[in-house]
Amino acid sequence: MALGLIAVNGIRSKGLESGTPALRDLCATTLERALGDKQQRIRGMAASHLGVLNDATVVPLLLKALEDDH
């Protein structure tokens, strides 16, 4: 549901700021797993969605995603 909300919002956080902590908690574990998916499209989408959260606690995950060859 949270990922759908982000997608419907045009993959941006504007207007979602008040819900960001809850979204982060709900999404971070799922997206962290998705960063290791065998499909590059899934990994890319996971990194994009993590970035939308604009939360410093997911920066280590995003830095790790930068190591992806794709």
PDB file of C-alpha atoms in Angstrom:
ATOM      1  CA  MET A   1       0.000   0.000   0.000  1.00  0.00           C
ATOM      2  CA  ALA A   2       2.781   2.439   0.893  1.00  0.00           C
ATOM      3  CA  LEU A   3       4.648   1.691  -2.331  1.00  0.00           C
ATOM      4  CA  GLY A   4       1.442   2.256  -4.261  1.00  0.00           C
ATOM      5  CA  LEU A   5       0.984   5.608  -2.548  1.00  0.00           C
ATOM      6  CA  ILE A   6       4.481   6.651  -3.562  1.00  0.00           C
ATOM      7  CA  ALA A   7       3.911   5.487  -7.138  1.00  0.00           C
ATOM      8  CA  VAL A   8       0.573   7.313  -7.408  1.00  0.00           C
ATOM      9  CA  ASN A   9       2.293  10.426  -6.080  1.00  0.00           C
ATOM     10  CA  GLY A  10       4.604  10.411  -9.107  1.00  0.00           C
ATOM     11  CA  ILE A  11       7.585   8.867  -7.271  1.00  0.00           C
ATOM     12  CA  ARG A  12       8.113  11.994  -5.211  1.00  0.00           C
ATOM     13  CA  SER A  13       7.767  12.830  -1.554  1.00  0.00           C
ATOM     14  CA  LYS A  14       5.999  16.194  -1.854  1.00  0.00           C
ATOM     15  CA  GLY A  15       2.860  15.974   0.203  1.00  0.00           C
ATOM     16  CA  LEU A  16       3.949  12.771   1.930  1.00  0.00           C
ATOM     17  CA  GLU A  17       6.329  14.392   4.420  1.00  0.00           C
ATOM     18  CA  SER A  18       4.110  13.857   7.447  1.00  0.00           C
ATOM     19  CA  GLY A  19       3.823  10.160   6.662  1.00  0.00           C
ATOM     20  CA  THR A  20       7.473   9.613   5.827  1.00  0.00           C
ATOM     21  CA  PRO A  21       8.448   7.977   9.160  1.00  0.00           C
ATOM     22  CA  ALA A  22       5.595   5.500   8.883  1.00  0.00           C
ATOM     23  CA  LEU A  23       6.336   4.882   5.200  1.00  0.00           C
ATOM     24  CA  ARG A  24       9.999   4.315   6.000  1.00  0.00           C
ATOM     25  CA  ASP A  25       9.194   1.801   8.681  1.00  0.00           C
ATOM     26  CA  LEU A  26       6.728   0.018   6.447  1.00  0.00           C
ATOM     27  CA  CYS A  27       8.878  -0.005   3.307  1.00  0.00           C
ATOM     28  CA  ALA A  28      12.506  -0.165   4.390  1.00  0.00           C
ATOM     29  CA  THR A  29      12.690  -3.903   5.092  1.00  0.00           C
ATOM     30  CA  THR A  30      10.859  -4.868   1.913  1.00  0.00           C
ATOM     31  CA  LEU A  31      12.889  -2.478  -0.207  1.00  0.00           C
ATOM     32  CA  GLU A  32      16.137  -3.606   1.404  1.00  0.00           C
ATOM     33  CA  ARG A  33      15.347  -7.168   0.309  1.00  0.00           C
ATOM     34  CA  ALA A  34      14.390  -5.928  -3.148  1.00  0.00           C
ATOM     35  CA  LEU A  35      17.818  -4.278  -3.525  1.00  0.00           C
ATOM     36  CA  GLY A  36      19.206  -7.826  -3.682  1.00  0.00           C
ATOM     37  CA  ASP A  37      16.696  -9.096  -6.247  1.00  0.00           C
ATOM     38  CA  LYS A  38      18.074 -10.906  -9.292  1.00  0.00           C
ATOM     39  CA  GLN A  39      16.185  -8.567 -11.643  1.00  0.00           C
ATOM     40  CA  GLN A  40      17.878  -5.223 -12.182  1.00  0.00           C
ATOM     41  CA  ARG A  41      14.522  -3.494 -12.738  1.00  0.00           C
ATOM     42  CA  ILE A  42      13.339  -4.532  -9.264  1.00  0.00           C
ATOM     43  CA  ARG A  43      16.614  -3.354  -7.702  1.00  0.00           C
ATOM     44  CA  GLY A  44      16.337   0.000  -9.479  1.00  0.00           C
ATOM     45  CA  MET A  45      12.742   0.510  -8.430  1.00  0.00           C
ATOM     46  CA  ALA A  46      13.625  -0.337  -4.835  1.00  0.00           C
ATOM     47  CA  ALA A  47      16.416   2.240  -4.798  1.00  0.00           C
ATOM     48  CA  SER A  48      14.124   4.856  -6.349  1.00  0.00           C
ATOM     49  CA  HIS A  49      11.424   4.248  -3.767  1.00  0.00           C
ATOM     50  CA  LEU A  50      13.942   4.406  -0.931  1.00  0.00           C
ATOM     51  CA  GLY A  51      15.202   7.721  -2.272  1.00  0.00           C
ATOM     52  CA  VAL A  52      11.682   9.151  -2.330  1.00  0.00           C
ATOM     53  CA  LEU A  53      11.428   8.673   1.418  1.00  0.00           C
ATOM     54  CA  ASN A  54      14.023  11.457   1.917  1.00  0.00           C
ATOM     55  CA  ASP A  55      15.130   9.824   5.137  1.00  0.00           C
ATOM     56  CA  ALA A  56      18.733   9.753   6.292  1.00  0.00           C
ATOM     57  CA  THR A  57      18.328   6.300   7.841  1.00  0.00           C
ATOM     58  CA  VAL A  58      18.089   4.703   4.367  1.00  0.00           C
ATOM     59  CA  VAL A  59      21.261   6.386   3.045  1.00  0.00           C
ATOM     60  CA  PRO A  60      23.437   3.313   3.792  1.00  0.00           C
ATOM     61  CA  LEU A  61      21.056   1.206   1.687  1.00  0.00           C
ATOM     62  CA  LEU A  62      21.233   3.715  -1.159  1.00  0.00           C
ATOM     63  CA  LEU A  63      25.026   3.816  -0.978  1.00  0.00           C
ATOM     64  CA  LYS A  64      25.096   0.041  -1.224  1.00  0.00           C
ATOM     65  CA  ALA A  65      22.750   0.247  -4.235  1.00  0.00           C
ATOM     66  CA  LEU A  66      25.316   2.452  -5.981  1.00  0.00           C
ATOM     67  CA  GLU A  67      27.627  -0.578  -6.081  1.00  0.00           C
ATOM     68  CA  ASP A  68      25.183  -2.328  -8.434  1.00  0.00           C
ATOM     69  CA  ASP A  69      26.648  -2.771 -11.923  1.00  0.00           C
ATOM     70  CA  HIS A  70      23.316  -1.801 -13.457  1.00  0.00           C
TER      71      HIS A  70
END
